[in-house]
Each structure stands twice: as structure tokens, then as C-alpha cells.
Amino acid sequence: MDVADQIRQIYERLPYPRLEGSSMRTPRWQLAPMDWITTMWQPAKPAPSRVLVAGCGTGAEAFALRRKFPNADIMAVDFSRHSIDLALASQRRLEPARKIRFVVGDLAGRHFAKKIGCGFDFITCHGVLSYIPNSARALANLARSLTPDGALYLGVNGAAHFSVAWRRVLPNFGYNLHRFEDGIRLRRLLALFDALVGHRKRFIAKQDAAFLAGDLFGALNRALPLANWNRIARRSGLHCRGNFAALSVLRPALNDNSCALLMPRTRVEVAELLDRLCPTYFLRLVYTRTAPSNPPWHKAGELMDWLPQLTPLYVHRWPKRKTASNQLPRVEFRSGSINTLVEMRVPGWELEILRRSNGKHSLRQILDTLPARPPGKILRSQLYVLHQFAVLNLLPPRPDRGIVPC
Ligand SMILES: C[S@@+](CC[C@H](N)C(=O)[O-])C[C@H]1O[C@@H](n2cnc3c(N)ncnc32)[C@H](O)[C@@H]1O
């Protein structure tokens, strides 16, 4: 039996996620917040109209997306018939109104695009690709099913995934990684590993059998650094836009302004660097078919033609009254999605840029309205920091964009 068949058998025997009480309403999986995905993706439309859930398991992910996008046409595919049957049964019981099309299909299959179709503007593939032997083919299939301006959200195991070390150790205790057999001895051993590596509350030992069978045992568990996933994706025609974990790893660099030292690296280069310094357990990534347009940080003149735009990730608060003349104005950026509050004292010129960052005015146009120009180097490094923290996106100048005069 080949590796893909062995993986399929696991999910036929133990479909994931296990259906219990409220699991359809409160799924244990966590998609990255949609406002972060939108910030990285920069879609033309406010909400996707065709969504594909690739590797949907028993359906929790698809039902959650239905609640997020009530008007979208949603299709969900998995190669485990048992999982699809359970998803359909849940749909009949819980969500009979706006149907999701549940389909049996192999993401790495040769005729995937023919079977599933094209033209999806948002695809999610969460906790699946790490278990597909031919992950490049699966990614190429997903890329083909995506619209040219659509986005793929991918959740995959990172280099710090617990399974990397635990799979090395389990055979020493007589366990065969290809045969998951639950029992008291295994649970006690996992609880010991939890304690030894500093996991709290028997984090792994208390997981249900469906999780352990696929995420720890099983014929394949690919847990790679971000740079490796990006390499595979590039070969399949997909470009990384961001890693959700990068923002929290970068957060301390905001307090002492050291983030500007990373200039002129792009968001993805910074994300790969951070993942090397501080490897991630589970990567939440956004890919698109079009390469991101990266601002020319080292070409001051060209940068001035780019258009700053505040992202939906933060709610901002500008200073209310005129700030005392000896104090810089204080701005506040709050994001529930990344659980972050950023307070900054910024010079007047920076406040004006922020206020007018609506994606319609170029930096040059905004600066032309100010009484004095800030020093170029300081301007660039401040913009770079705001861009890395996803407060601002910088849109490339386009003749057809119709720039509005300030
Ligand atoms: C860990 S579960 C994740 C389910 C769901 N995405 C979630 O997060 O709740 C992995 C799912 O991927 C499916 N899967 C694995 N390889 C696949 C393939 N080549 N084609 C389609 N589905 C696949 C399995 O059957 C299983 O249901």
C-alpha cells in the first residue's frame, strides 16, 4: 500500500475532527484571522464569492466558512469517503439551508481541476498538506483552481512541530509510527513527554485519537521551515504573502525601533528570517498566483510614487485635541485579531501620512501638502516599520489607478 493510501486509511478509521457535541459550532482548528488574510492578500472584492475547502475532513472548517461568508458558493473536498459522509450527515442535521457541496476527491490527483473545477477566489487547506506525499502536485492543483487574483490560505506543520522530535523517540519505546494503537501506556508516555518538554496540562497526551493518529503517528508528517514550504509553493506557481506568526515574533522590535534594521527585506524575506531564528510550530500562510509588489525601499525617488493604505488589521485612533507643543502626537493601533495594542508618538508629518493613507494618494502627493519635508532616511525607515507591522500596505503606482489629487 502506498503512503497516500496509508494516510487515507487513517482518516477512514478515525475521521477528523471527531464529531462530538458542539464541535461543529466551535471547531478546534483555527484559521488565521480573516482581516490578517485580507491584509496580506489585498483582494479586489470585500468577500470571496467561490470558496474551496481542500481536505475538509468531517466538515467543521467548511461550516465555519459558511458562517463567515453566508453568500459564497462553497465546495469542500476530501479523499476520505467516511469523512465526507459524516460532513453530509452534519449538513442535513445542522446547516440544511445554504448547502455546501461536499465531494470525494484527491488533492494530489491527476484530474483534480477537471473534477473540482476552477475559478475559486479563496481556498483554504488547513492541516492537510503535511500528510500528502506529492505536496507539490497538490499545490499545483490548488493553484490551477484559484482565480488569478484569488488567495490560498495554507496551514502546515512548521519546523518546531512537536512531532519532529517525538517521532524520533517513540520507536525507542517500541511504537511503530505506521500503526497507531491507543492505550493507557501510550497516554502515560505522552504525558511524560509533555512534562519533559514543558507543555502545560498534558497538551498532547489529552488530544483525541483522531489527532494523534494523523499528527503524531502515520506514514508521513512533513514539518518544514517556512522557506522550504515557500520553495515547494513557488515551483507550483504560488507566491507567499505572509506568515501569521511573524507579527508576534517581530512585536518586541517595535518597542526599540530596531525593526528598521531589517530594511530592505520584503515581508516574506523577513518572515523566513524570523522562522529561522524562532521556528514555528504551525504555519498559517497566505499565497497568491501573482507575486507581491514590494516597495523599492532603497530607491527614494521611486518610493515616493507608491500609495500608502491603512490595512483592515488595526483599528486606529488619532490624537483628539491639539497635542501640547513639546510633545509628539500619540497614535494608537489596536488589533483584536493579533491581540495587539501599538501606541506610538509620531512626528506631525507621519501623522499626516497615516491620516491620508487611503490608497488613493501617492507619498509624494501627501508630502507636497506638508509645510516641510521630513528627512528621507527617517521617512523610509518609519514607513518600513509600519509596512512590516502590517499597519500600512504600499500600493504600486499604476497609470490606470486614477490617483486622486490631495
Ligand atoms: C487533519 S485533517 C484536517 C481536516 C480539516 N481541514 C480541519 O482542519 O478540520 C486532514 C484531512 O486531510 C484529508 N486528506 C489528506 N490527504 C488528502 C488528499 N491527498 N486529498 C484529499 N484529502 C486529503 C484527510 O482525509 C483528512 O480529512
PDB file of N, CA and C in Angstrom, residues 19 74 77 116 150 163 184 192 259 318 323 356 406:
ATOM      1  N   LEU A  19     -16.453  14.089  15.679  1.00  0.00           N
ATOM      2  CA  LEU A  19     -17.718  14.793  15.882  1.00  0.00           C
ATOM      3  C   LEU A  19     -18.198  14.547  17.289  1.00  0.00           C
ATOM      4  N   ILE A  74     -19.804  27.522  -1.712  1.00  0.00           N
ATOM      5  CA  ILE A  74     -18.713  26.801  -1.034  1.00  0.00           C
ATOM      6  C   ILE A  74     -18.703  25.329  -1.466  1.00  0.00           C
ATOM      7  N   VAL A  77     -13.774  19.386  -0.266  1.00  0.00           N
ATOM      8  CA  VAL A  77     -13.331  18.119  -0.840  1.00  0.00           C
ATOM      9  C   VAL A  77     -12.400  17.381   0.141  1.00  0.00           C
ATOM     10  N   ILE A 116     -12.944  19.127  -9.770  1.00  0.00           N
ATOM     11  CA  ILE A 116     -13.374  20.124  -8.783  1.00  0.00           C
ATOM     12  C   ILE A 116     -13.724  21.447  -9.458  1.00  0.00           C
ATOM     13  N   GLY A 150      -7.030  35.414  -6.800  1.00  0.00           N
ATOM     14  CA  GLY A 150      -7.522  34.770  -5.578  1.00  0.00           C
ATOM     15  C   GLY A 150      -6.397  34.483  -4.595  1.00  0.00           C
ATOM     16  N   SER A 163       5.848  16.895  16.567  1.00  0.00           N
ATOM     17  CA  SER A 163       6.001  15.546  16.021  1.00  0.00           C
ATOM     18  C   SER A 163       7.436  15.266  15.552  1.00  0.00           C
ATOM     19  N   ILE A 184      -3.481   3.084  27.539  1.00  0.00           N
ATOM     20  CA  ILE A 184      -3.054   3.799  28.755  1.00  0.00           C
ATOM     21  C   ILE A 184      -1.544   4.024  28.752  1.00  0.00           C
ATOM     22  N   LEU A 192       4.333  12.090  29.926  1.00  0.00           N
ATOM     23  CA  LEU A 192       5.723  12.271  30.373  1.00  0.00           C
ATOM     24  C   LEU A 192       6.455  13.206  29.412  1.00  0.00           C
ATOM     25  N   CYS A 259      13.333  47.369  14.266  1.00  0.00           N
ATOM     26  CA  CYS A 259      12.771  46.687  13.084  1.00  0.00           C
ATOM     27  C   CYS A 259      13.344  47.253  11.784  1.00  0.00           C
ATOM     28  N   TRP A 318      -6.602  58.448  16.220  1.00  0.00           N
ATOM     29  CA  TRP A 318      -5.703  59.592  16.076  1.00  0.00           C
ATOM     30  C   TRP A 318      -5.850  60.497  17.303  1.00  0.00           C
ATOM     31  N   THR A 323      -2.026  68.435  20.285  1.00  0.00           N
ATOM     32  CA  THR A 323      -1.102  67.946  21.308  1.00  0.00           C
ATOM     33  C   THR A 323      -0.239  69.113  21.804  1.00  0.00           C
ATOM     34  N   ARG A 356      -3.881  60.189   5.808  1.00  0.00           N
ATOM     35  CA  ARG A 356      -4.271  60.227   4.382  1.00  0.00           C
ATOM     36  C   ARG A 356      -3.955  58.924   3.639  1.00  0.00           C
ATOM     37  N   CYS A 406      -4.716  65.322  -3.738  1.00  0.00           N
ATOM     38  CA  CYS A 406      -4.918  65.511  -2.299  1.00  0.00           C
ATOM     39  C   CYS A 406      -5.795  66.731  -2.019  1.00  0.00           C
TER      40      CYS A 406
END
